[in-house]
Structures are given as structure tokens and as C-alpha cells.
PDB file of C-alpha atoms and ligand atoms in Angstrom:
ATOM      1  CA  MET W   1     141.720 130.233  56.672  1.00 76.00           C
ATOM      2  CA  HIS W   2     142.774 127.485  59.823  1.00 86.00           C
ATOM      3  CA  ILE W   3     144.962 125.134  59.312  1.00 87.00           C
ATOM      4  CA  HIS W   4     145.418 122.867  62.517  1.00 93.00           C
ATOM      5  CA  ARG W   5     148.673 122.517  64.015  1.00 93.00           C
ATOM      6  CA  TYR W   6     149.109 118.742  63.265  1.00 94.00           C
ATOM      7  CA  GLU W   7     148.158 118.963  59.562  1.00 94.00           C
ATOM      8  CA  LYS W   8     150.562 122.115  59.344  1.00 95.00           C
ATOM      9  CA  LEU W   9     153.658 119.530  60.752  1.00 96.00           C
ATOM     10  CA  TRP W  10     152.226 116.601  58.255  1.00 96.00           C
ATOM     11  CA  LEU W  11     152.740 119.068  55.707  1.00 96.00           C
ATOM     12  CA  ILE W  12     156.390 120.785  56.582  1.00 97.00           C
ATOM     13  CA  ILE W  13     157.453 116.531  57.418  1.00 97.00           C
ATOM     14  CA  GLY W  14     155.749 115.467  54.218  1.00 97.00           C
ATOM     15  CA  SER W  15     157.858 117.787  52.186  1.00 97.00           C
ATOM     16  CA  LEU W  16     160.822 117.528  53.651  1.00 97.00           C
ATOM     17  CA  ILE W  17     160.497 113.670  53.110  1.00 98.00           C
ATOM     18  CA  LEU W  18     160.325 115.074  49.829  1.00 98.00           C
ATOM     19  CA  PHE W  19     163.061 117.074  48.948  1.00 97.00           C
ATOM     20  CA  ILE W  20     165.174 114.633  51.016  1.00 98.00           C
ATOM     21  CA  PHE W  21     164.467 111.884  48.384  1.00 97.00           C
ATOM     22  CA  LEU W  22     164.951 114.603  45.545  1.00 97.00           C
ATOM     23  CA  GLY W  23     168.093 115.387  46.879  1.00 96.00           C
ATOM     24  CA  ILE W  24     169.023 112.071  47.284  1.00 95.00           C
ATOM     25  CA  LEU W  25     168.332 111.631  43.196  1.00 92.00           C
ATOM     26  CA  ALA W  26     170.059 114.383  42.371  1.00 93.00           C
ATOM     27  CA  VAL W  27     173.531 113.378  44.622  1.00 93.00           C
ATOM     28  CA  GLN W  28     173.018 110.022  42.665  1.00 89.00           C
ATOM     29  CA  THR W  29     172.796 111.292  38.884  1.00 86.00           C
ATOM     30  CA  PHE W  30     174.893 114.152  38.938  1.00 87.00           C
ATOM     31  CA  PHE W  31     177.442 113.182  41.046  1.00 89.00           C
ATOM     32  CA  LEU W  32     177.689 109.270  41.052  1.00 86.00           C
ATOM     33  CA  GLU W  33     176.745 109.219  37.972  1.00 78.00           C
ATOM     34  CA  MET W  34     173.721 107.360  38.339  1.00 80.00           C
ATOM     35  CA  GLY W  35     171.386 108.525  36.537  1.00 74.00           C
ATOM     36  CA  PRO W  36     169.292 106.919  33.402  1.00 69.00           C
ATOM     37  CA  PRO W  37     171.718 106.644  30.283  1.00 66.00           C
ATOM     38  CA  SER W  38     170.744 109.966  28.362  1.00 66.00           C
ATOM     39  CA  HIS W  39     172.436 109.334  25.413  1.00 69.00           C
ATOM     40  CA  ALA W  40     170.407 105.686  23.756  1.00 80.00           C
ATOM     41  CA  GLU W  41     171.441 104.865  20.184  1.00 88.00           C
ATOM     42  CA  THR W  42     168.483 104.146  18.434  1.00 90.00           C
ATOM     43  CA  ILE W  43     168.177 102.128  15.384  1.00 92.00           C
ATOM     44  CA  ASP W  44     165.222 101.107  12.846  1.00 93.00           C
ATOM     45  CA  PRO W  45     164.483  97.099  13.308  1.00 93.00           C
ATOM     46  CA  GLU W  46     163.467  96.891   9.417  1.00 93.00           C
ATOM     47  CA  GLU W  47     167.485  98.163   9.394  1.00 93.00           C
ATOM     48  CA  VAL W  48     169.160  96.208  11.223  1.00 92.00           C
ATOM     49  CA  ARG W  49     170.383  93.891   8.757  1.00 91.00           C
ATOM     50  CA  GLU W  50     171.782  96.415   6.128  1.00 92.00           C
ATOM     51  CA  SER W  51     173.287  98.475   8.390  1.00 92.00           C
ATOM     52  CA  GLU W  52     176.767  99.486   8.880  1.00 90.00           C
ATOM     53  CA  ILE W  53     177.244  98.245  11.876  1.00 91.00           C
ATOM     54  CA  PHE W  54     175.932  95.206  11.801  1.00 92.00           C
ATOM     55  CA  ALA W  55     175.832  93.629   8.293  1.00 91.00           C
ATOM     56  CA  ASP W  56     178.376  91.385   7.869  1.00 87.00           C
ATOM     57  CA  ALA W  57     180.181  92.207  11.071  1.00 89.00           C
ATOM     58  CA  GLU W  58     183.106  90.152  12.395  1.00 92.00           C
ATOM     59  CA  LEU W  59     184.922  89.934  15.554  1.00 94.00           C
ATOM     60  CA  GLN W  60     187.458  92.506  15.178  1.00 93.00           C
ATOM     61  CA  GLN W  61     190.780  93.435  17.582  1.00 95.00           C
ATOM     62  CA  ILE W  62     190.723  96.696  18.778  1.00 95.00           C
ATOM     63  CA  GLY W  63     193.687  96.506  20.919  1.00 94.00           C
ATOM     64  CA  ASP W  64     195.664  94.810  23.121  1.00 94.00           C
ATOM     65  CA  ASN W  65     193.467  91.920  23.966  1.00 94.00           C
ATOM     66  CA  GLU W  66     190.739  94.168  23.591  1.00 96.00           C
ATOM     67  CA  TYR W  67     187.589  93.248  20.894  1.00 96.00           C
ATOM     68  CA  GLU W  68     184.480  94.274  19.398  1.00 96.00           C
ATOM     69  CA  ILE W  69     181.798  92.554  18.065  1.00 96.00           C
ATOM     70  CA  ALA W  70     178.483  93.739  16.616  1.00 96.00           C
ATOM     71  CA  MET W  71     175.973  90.859  17.204  1.00 96.00           C
ATOM     72  CA  ILE W  72     172.377  90.951  15.749  1.00 96.00           C
ATOM     73  CA  ALA W  73     169.738  88.852  18.184  1.00 96.00           C
ATOM     74  CA  GLU W  74     167.065  87.342  16.268  1.00 95.00           C
ATOM     75  CA  MET W  75     164.543  84.778  16.132  1.00 95.00           C
ATOM     76  CA  PHE W  76     165.915  82.633  16.675  1.00 94.00           C
ATOM     77  CA  ALA W  77     170.017  83.020  16.557  1.00 94.00           C
ATOM     78  CA  PHE W  78     172.245  85.342  17.439  1.00 95.00           C
ATOM     79  CA  GLN W  79     174.861  86.288  14.375  1.00 91.00           C
ATOM     80  CA  PRO W  80     177.344  85.730  13.806  1.00 93.00           C
ATOM     81  CA  GLY W  81     178.128  82.833  15.276  1.00 90.00           C
ATOM     82  CA  ASP W  82     180.430  81.037  17.938  1.00 94.00           C
ATOM     83  CA  LEU W  83     183.542  83.474  19.057  1.00 95.00           C
ATOM     84  CA  GLU W  84     186.557  82.327  19.794  1.00 95.00           C
ATOM     85  CA  ILE W  85     188.647  84.420  21.886  1.00 96.00           C
ATOM     86  CA  PRO W  86     191.889  84.747  24.303  1.00 96.00           C
ATOM     87  CA  ALA W  87     191.871  84.640  28.312  1.00 96.00           C
ATOM     88  CA  GLY W  88     191.719  88.000  29.353  1.00 96.00           C
ATOM     89  CA  ALA W  89     190.171  89.396  26.387  1.00 96.00           C
ATOM     90  CA  THR W  90     187.709  91.996  26.345  1.00 96.00           C
ATOM     91  CA  VAL W  91     184.593  92.076  24.259  1.00 96.00           C
ATOM     92  CA  HIS W  92     183.017  95.392  23.587  1.00 96.00           C
ATOM     93  CA  PHE W  93     179.771  93.783  22.110  1.00 96.00           C
ATOM     94  CA  THR W  94     176.859  96.181  20.233  1.00 95.00           C
ATOM     95  CA  LEU W  95     173.354  94.560  20.294  1.00 95.00           C
ATOM     96  CA  ALA W  96     170.668  95.053  18.202  1.00 95.00           C
ATOM     97  CA  SER W  97     167.142  93.025  17.338  1.00 96.00           C
ATOM     98  CA  PRO W  98     165.222  93.290  13.904  1.00 96.00           C
ATOM     99  CA  ASP W  99     162.041  91.734  15.379  1.00 95.00           C
ATOM    100  CA  VAL W 100     161.092  91.313  18.682  1.00 96.00           C
ATOM    101  CA  THR W 101     162.733  91.310  22.219  1.00 96.00           C
ATOM    102  CA  HIS W 102     165.177  89.317  23.149  1.00 97.00           C
ATOM    103  CA  GLY W 103     168.224  88.635  25.778  1.00 96.00           C
ATOM    104  CA  PHE W 104     171.970  88.353  26.061  1.00 96.00           C
ATOM    105  CA  LYS W 105     172.756  86.372  28.923  1.00 97.00           C
ATOM    106  CA  ILE W 106     176.306  85.227  29.350  1.00 96.00           C
ATOM    107  CA  THR W 107     176.565  82.286  31.421  1.00 95.00           C
ATOM    108  CA  ASP W 108     178.999  82.673  34.702  1.00 94.00           C
ATOM    109  CA  THR W 109     179.001  86.445  34.236  1.00 94.00           C
ATOM    110  CA  ASN W 110     177.143  88.860  35.148  1.00 92.00           C
ATOM    111  CA  VAL W 111     176.479  90.104  31.565  1.00 95.00           C
ATOM    112  CA  ASN W 112     172.292  90.197  30.847  1.00 95.00           C
ATOM    113  CA  VAL W 113     170.872  92.449  28.961  1.00 94.00           C
ATOM    114  CA  MET W 114     167.511  92.891  27.214  1.00 94.00           C
ATOM    115  CA  VAL W 115     167.736  93.607  23.441  1.00 95.00           C
ATOM    116  CA  VAL W 116     164.698  95.847  22.602  1.00 94.00           C
ATOM    117  CA  PRO W 117     163.827  96.663  19.137  1.00 94.00           C
ATOM    118  CA  GLY W 118     164.745  99.849  17.966  1.00 93.00           C
ATOM    119  CA  HIS W 119     167.314 100.399  20.404  1.00 93.00           C
ATOM    120  CA  ILE W 120     171.412  99.182  20.667  1.00 94.00           C
ATOM    121  CA  SER W 121     172.184  97.937  23.214  1.00 93.00           C
ATOM    122  CA  LYS W 122     175.548  97.601  24.865  1.00 93.00           C
ATOM    123  CA  VAL W 123     177.821  95.618  27.175  1.00 93.00           C
ATOM    124  CA  SER W 124     181.677  94.735  27.735  1.00 93.00           C
ATOM    125  CA  HIS W 125     183.055  91.962  29.570  1.00 95.00           C
ATOM    126  CA  THR W 126     186.462  90.570  30.361  1.00 96.00           C
ATOM    127  CA  PHE W 127     186.743  86.655  29.873  1.00 96.00           C
ATOM    128  CA  ASN W 128     189.371  85.483  32.425  1.00 96.00           C
ATOM    129  CA  GLU W 129     188.434  82.484  32.723  1.00 95.00           C
ATOM    130  CA  PRO W 130     189.559  79.872  30.063  1.00 96.00           C
ATOM    131  CA  GLY W 131     186.338  77.591  29.004  1.00 96.00           C
ATOM    132  CA  GLU W 132     183.228  77.791  26.949  1.00 97.00           C
ATOM    133  CA  TYR W 133     180.716  80.174  28.101  1.00 97.00           C
ATOM    134  CA  LEU W 134     177.307  80.301  26.819  1.00 96.00           C
ATOM    135  CA  ILE W 135     175.568  82.675  25.200  1.00 96.00           C
ATOM    136  CA  LEU W 136     171.697  83.056  26.013  1.00 96.00           C
ATOM    137  CA  CYS W 137     168.567  84.526  25.100  1.00 97.00           C
ATOM    138  CA  ASN W 138     166.585  84.750  28.450  1.00 95.00           C
ATOM    139  CA  GLU W 139     163.244  86.917  27.066  1.00 95.00           C
ATOM    140  CA  TYR W 140     160.548  84.392  25.456  1.00 96.00           C
ATOM    141  CA  CYS W 141     161.223  85.077  21.438  1.00 96.00           C
ATOM    142  CA  GLY W 142     158.039  82.538  20.329  1.00 95.00           C
ATOM    143  CA  LEU W 143     158.520  79.412  19.834  1.00 94.00           C
ATOM    144  CA  GLY W 144     162.451  78.876  18.807  1.00 94.00           C
ATOM    145  CA  HIS W 145     163.212  80.802  22.051  1.00 96.00           C
ATOM    146  CA  GLU W 146     165.715  77.740  23.356  1.00 94.00           C
ATOM    147  CA  TYR W 147     167.278  76.907  20.150  1.00 94.00           C
ATOM    148  CA  MET W 148     169.309  81.089  20.369  1.00 95.00           C
ATOM    149  CA  ALA W 149     172.469  79.658  22.150  1.00 94.00           C
ATOM    150  CA  ASN W 150     175.590  80.588  21.067  1.00 95.00           C
ATOM    151  CA  THR W 151     179.468  79.797  22.080  1.00 96.00           C
ATOM    152  CA  ILE W 152     181.993  82.040  23.406  1.00 96.00           C
ATOM    153  CA  THR W 153     185.414  79.472  23.294  1.00 97.00           C
ATOM    154  CA  VAL W 154     187.781  80.860  26.045  1.00 96.00           C
ATOM    155  CA  ASN W 155     191.359  79.965  25.774  1.00 93.00           C
TER     156      ASN W 155
HETATM  157 CU1  CUA L   1     165.362  85.357  21.852  1.00 60.33          CU
HETATM  158 CU2  CUA L   1     163.928  83.979  23.225  1.00 60.33          CU
END
């Protein structure tokens, strides 16, 4: 079978480009740890409110100016309510939704995650600057969407 010279050339170029891109992906995933999360934690939305992690969750100090809190993002509030922490505190947030997809955005920080029903979202932030930070839902979630706002006071 005869393959035209140009056709061969483009087959080779096409294959090379494919392998270069796969190579870049492999380097990013295995050497730079930029791959998608492989241990995604899941939770049954119906069980979020009663679950060990989220039922009656409070801000807990776990280290020297280090805290963790499990928060429920639900129609139309974040539970528990407003938080107060000292300046310089690092807070590890664990988030889940019992109903629909919500957003979790903290103003004046780069914290901005989606809270998708069925999944547990985690994000950490160190609050170096004293002030009031707003936690906002930035995924439209229904008629009370605009009421989803909490305050983090950093003293
Ligand atoms: Cu929750 Cu918008």
C-alpha cells in the first residue's frame, strides 16, 4: 500500500505532538503533583446533617493558632454561623451540602470553592490581616441565594 509522503509526514508530526502533550501531562501529574485529586471524599447528602463530621460542628483549635471547622452549606445559610478568630490564624474548612450546589467564597482572600452535594470540599486559609471577612455563596442555589452570607471576624 502506498502512503503519500506528506501524509506520512503529518502522521509523524501528529503522533509527536500527541506524545509531547501526554509527556507534559505525565510530568505535571507525577512530578509536579498537579493531577486531579485522586482521594476525593464523598458523603451522602441525606446524611450530612447527622454525620459525625458535620452534626453540631464548632470551631476547634487544633494547634498553635490553627483551627478547623466543618461547615454545612445549605439553602440558605452556612452552619454554624459567624466565626471569630485571632489574627494569623490558619483555618481548615471542611464543607458539604445536604441539598444543592453552593459556593464558598471568602472575600479578600483567594478562597473560592464549590460545594457539590455528595462531595466533601476542603480548603485552608491563613487570616493574617485583622478585619471582617464575608463568606458568600457564589453559586446560584435558589430564591434565598443572596441571604447566604456569614462573617469571619479576625481580631
Ligand atoms: Cu447557596 Cu447560592
